[in-house]
Tab-separated table of C-alpha atoms in Angstrom:
chain	number	residue	atom	x	y	z
A	1	UNK	CA	184.176	-43.750	-53.693
A	2	UNK	CA	181.234	-43.298	-51.328
A	3	UNK	CA	178.301	-41.314	-52.717
A	4	UNK	CA	176.004	-39.235	-50.571
A	5	UNK	CA	172.498	-37.997	-51.325
A	6	UNK	CA	173.582	-34.577	-52.555
A	7	UNK	CA	175.998	-36.067	-55.107
A	8	UNK	CA	173.251	-38.300	-56.546
A	9	UNK	CA	170.763	-35.457	-57.165
A	10	UNK	CA	172.661	-34.555	-60.334
A	11	UNK	CA	171.441	-37.865	-61.808
A	12	UNK	CA	167.762	-37.412	-60.894
A	13	UNK	CA	165.298	-37.026	-63.744
A	14	UNK	CA	163.177	-33.869	-63.363
A	15	UNK	CA	159.781	-35.650	-63.341
A	16	UNK	CA	160.724	-38.392	-60.865
A	17	UNK	CA	160.334	-36.536	-57.580
A	18	UNK	CA	157.887	-38.570	-55.499
A	19	UNK	CA	158.172	-41.631	-57.762
A	20	UNK	CA	156.833	-44.776	-56.087
A	21	UNK	CA	156.834	-47.154	-59.081
A	22	UNK	CA	158.514	-47.488	-62.455
A	23	UNK	CA	158.890	-49.924	-65.333
A	24	UNK	CA	160.986	-50.062	-68.488
A	25	UNK	CA	160.653	-51.587	-71.926
A	26	UNK	CA	162.812	-54.597	-72.806
A	27	UNK	CA	166.193	-53.760	-74.279
A	28	UNK	CA	165.449	-55.660	-77.489
A	29	UNK	CA	163.404	-52.735	-78.842
A	30	UNK	CA	164.713	-49.750	-80.784
A	31	UNK	CA	164.286	-47.232	-77.976
A	32	UNK	CA	164.454	-47.504	-74.227
A	33	UNK	CA	161.330	-46.173	-72.534
A	34	UNK	CA	160.791	-45.612	-68.828
A	35	UNK	CA	157.347	-45.267	-67.259
A	36	UNK	CA	157.294	-43.470	-63.902
A	37	UNK	CA	154.321	-43.304	-61.518
A	38	UNK	CA	153.942	-40.410	-59.112
A	39	UNK	CA	150.675	-41.038	-57.257
A	40	UNK	CA	148.038	-41.149	-60.030
A	41	UNK	CA	150.185	-39.448	-62.687
A	42	UNK	CA	152.235	-41.538	-65.086
A	43	UNK	CA	155.118	-40.035	-67.067
A	44	UNK	CA	156.499	-41.810	-70.121
A	45	UNK	CA	160.102	-40.954	-70.865
A	46	UNK	CA	161.982	-41.973	-74.017
A	47	UNK	CA	165.724	-42.370	-74.445
A	48	UNK	CA	166.423	-40.089	-77.403
A	49	UNK	CA	169.295	-42.159	-78.813
A	50	UNK	CA	168.842	-45.525	-80.586
A	51	UNK	CA	169.341	-48.455	-78.221
A	52	UNK	CA	171.186	-50.560	-80.828
A	53	UNK	CA	173.155	-49.804	-83.923
A	54	UNK	CA	171.844	-50.969	-87.296
A	55	UNK	CA	174.853	-53.216	-87.940
A	56	UNK	CA	175.169	-54.993	-84.607
A	57	UNK	CA	173.163	-55.874	-81.545
A	58	UNK	CA	175.524	-54.103	-79.158
A	59	UNK	CA	174.247	-50.991	-77.384
A	60	UNK	CA	175.342	-47.648	-78.743
A	61	UNK	CA	176.851	-45.232	-76.248
A	62	UNK	CA	176.247	-41.630	-77.285
A	63	UNK	CA	179.281	-39.404	-77.316
A	64	UNK	CA	178.625	-36.009	-75.788
A	65	UNK	CA	182.184	-34.933	-75.262
A	66	UNK	CA	183.945	-34.677	-71.911
A	67	UNK	CA	181.166	-34.792	-69.336
A	68	UNK	CA	178.391	-37.273	-70.040
A	69	UNK	CA	175.247	-37.158	-67.907
A	70	UNK	CA	172.771	-39.997	-68.666
A	71	UNK	CA	169.875	-37.850	-67.415
A	72	UNK	CA	170.232	-35.641	-70.502
A	73	UNK	CA	169.321	-38.592	-72.758
A	74	UNK	CA	165.705	-38.889	-71.559
A	75	UNK	CA	162.873	-36.839	-73.076
A	76	UNK	CA	159.356	-36.578	-71.642
A	77	UNK	CA	157.115	-38.319	-74.166
A	78	UNK	CA	153.643	-38.483	-72.599
A	79	UNK	CA	151.801	-37.818	-69.374
A	80	UNK	CA	148.755	-39.853	-68.314
A	81	UNK	CA	146.459	-39.488	-65.328
A	82	UNK	CA	145.116	-42.752	-63.948
A	83	UNK	CA	141.986	-43.306	-61.894
A	84	UNK	CA	143.815	-44.771	-58.881
A	85	UNK	CA	147.339	-45.239	-57.550
A	86	UNK	CA	149.100	-48.077	-59.421
A	87	UNK	CA	150.893	-50.794	-57.456
A	88	UNK	CA	152.183	-52.722	-60.478
A	89	UNK	CA	152.820	-51.640	-64.079
A	90	UNK	CA	154.151	-53.178	-67.253
A	91	UNK	CA	154.555	-51.558	-70.666
A	92	UNK	CA	153.947	-53.704	-73.746
A	93	UNK	CA	155.383	-52.229	-76.940
A	94	UNK	CA	152.742	-52.790	-79.613
A	95	UNK	CA	152.409	-51.216	-83.018
A	96	UNK	CA	151.380	-48.387	-83.462
A	97	UNK	CA	150.919	-47.547	-79.775
A	98	UNK	CA	151.967	-49.299	-76.596
A	99	UNK	CA	149.747	-50.660	-73.863
A	100	UNK	CA	150.386	-49.950	-70.208
A	101	UNK	CA	149.029	-52.788	-68.068
A	102	UNK	CA	148.221	-51.551	-64.565
A	103	UNK	CA	147.128	-53.083	-61.261
A	104	UNK	CA	145.612	-50.472	-58.970
A	105	UNK	CA	145.782	-50.116	-55.213
A	106	UNK	CA	142.035	-50.349	-54.491
A	107	UNK	CA	140.719	-52.357	-57.452
A	108	UNK	CA	141.047	-56.157	-57.789
A	109	UNK	CA	141.644	-55.995	-61.559
A	110	UNK	CA	144.204	-55.464	-64.312
A	111	UNK	CA	143.548	-52.650	-66.771
A	112	UNK	CA	145.132	-51.823	-70.093
A	113	UNK	CA	145.779	-48.138	-70.840
A	114	UNK	CA	146.449	-47.122	-74.434
A	115	UNK	CA	149.567	-45.000	-74.671
A	116	UNK	CA	148.210	-42.535	-77.236
A	117	UNK	CA	144.481	-42.256	-76.518
A	118	UNK	CA	144.652	-42.989	-72.739
A	119	UNK	CA	141.595	-45.244	-73.092
A	120	UNK	CA	141.367	-47.845	-70.334
A	121	UNK	CA	139.986	-51.331	-70.713
A	122	UNK	CA	139.625	-53.881	-67.949
A	123	UNK	CA	141.414	-57.021	-69.090
A	124	UNK	CA	141.202	-59.234	-66.005
A	125	UNK	CA	139.153	-59.317	-62.791
A	126	UNK	CA	140.365	-61.063	-59.654
A	127	UNK	CA	138.002	-63.100	-57.489
A	128	UNK	CA	138.785	-61.279	-54.276
A	129	UNK	CA	140.157	-58.002	-52.984
A	130	UNK	CA	142.628	-60.090	-50.952
A	131	UNK	CA	144.330	-61.415	-54.079
A	132	UNK	CA	148.117	-61.218	-53.747
A	133	UNK	CA	149.616	-60.271	-57.121
A	134	UNK	CA	153.248	-61.335	-57.296
A	135	UNK	CA	154.287	-60.903	-60.921
A	136	UNK	CA	153.186	-59.219	-64.130
A	137	UNK	CA	155.278	-59.507	-67.284
A	138	UNK	CA	154.143	-58.388	-70.689
A	139	UNK	CA	155.682	-58.921	-74.076
A	140	UNK	CA	154.922	-58.358	-77.750
A	141	UNK	CA	156.251	-60.830	-80.273
A	142	UNK	CA	155.227	-61.769	-83.817
A	143	UNK	CA	152.221	-59.440	-83.721
A	144	UNK	CA	150.872	-61.001	-80.515
A	145	UNK	CA	150.738	-59.395	-77.063
A	146	UNK	CA	150.731	-61.592	-73.982
A	147	UNK	CA	150.679	-60.887	-70.278
A	148	UNK	CA	152.062	-63.314	-67.714
A	149	UNK	CA	150.183	-62.814	-64.461
A	150	UNK	CA	151.193	-64.452	-61.190
A	151	UNK	CA	148.843	-64.331	-58.196
A	152	UNK	CA	147.975	-66.480	-55.160
A	153	UNK	CA	150.482	-69.228	-56.071
A	154	UNK	CA	149.085	-69.542	-59.613
A	155	UNK	CA	150.280	-68.284	-62.967
A	156	UNK	CA	148.255	-67.399	-66.057
A	157	UNK	CA	149.167	-66.272	-69.550
A	158	UNK	CA	146.654	-63.837	-70.999
A	159	UNK	CA	146.694	-63.222	-74.743
A	160	UNK	CA	145.708	-59.636	-75.534
A	161	UNK	CA	143.760	-58.825	-78.684
A	162	UNK	CA	143.180	-55.109	-79.309
A	163	UNK	CA	143.810	-54.473	-75.613
A	164	UNK	CA	141.308	-57.129	-74.506
A	165	UNK	CA	141.859	-60.706	-73.294
């Protein structure tokens, strides 16, 4: 079946109009979270159903009856306003609050934004404005947050401690 634009609007999340960037949490967590950037605003959405069951590692599909719309499963969790337009984002699930690592359009740096307090901390400065950032992956494991950063044909692993490198 061929879908057209009007048939896909039923699956559009309400806060995603104008979205230019998004990221998700890894599926190994308890809840799926989606972070959506619309210019300088960032919306954090949470999937309101558990991602895995307590007895197995297989995903749980919620049963809503006859017509199931996946858009209904997301709930707006937080809204943040950033200082500049992000070009790359990654959400690291830490306890008790997550860190959103952001690379901005006009700043040669990586900043960490606390999910609850919205405090920003610069965690890495690039040497030049012409730095080409190719990859940013963050993960939280065994109480330790790390950020894999790829730029200008090099790769670095940054260990984050309280949001700082």
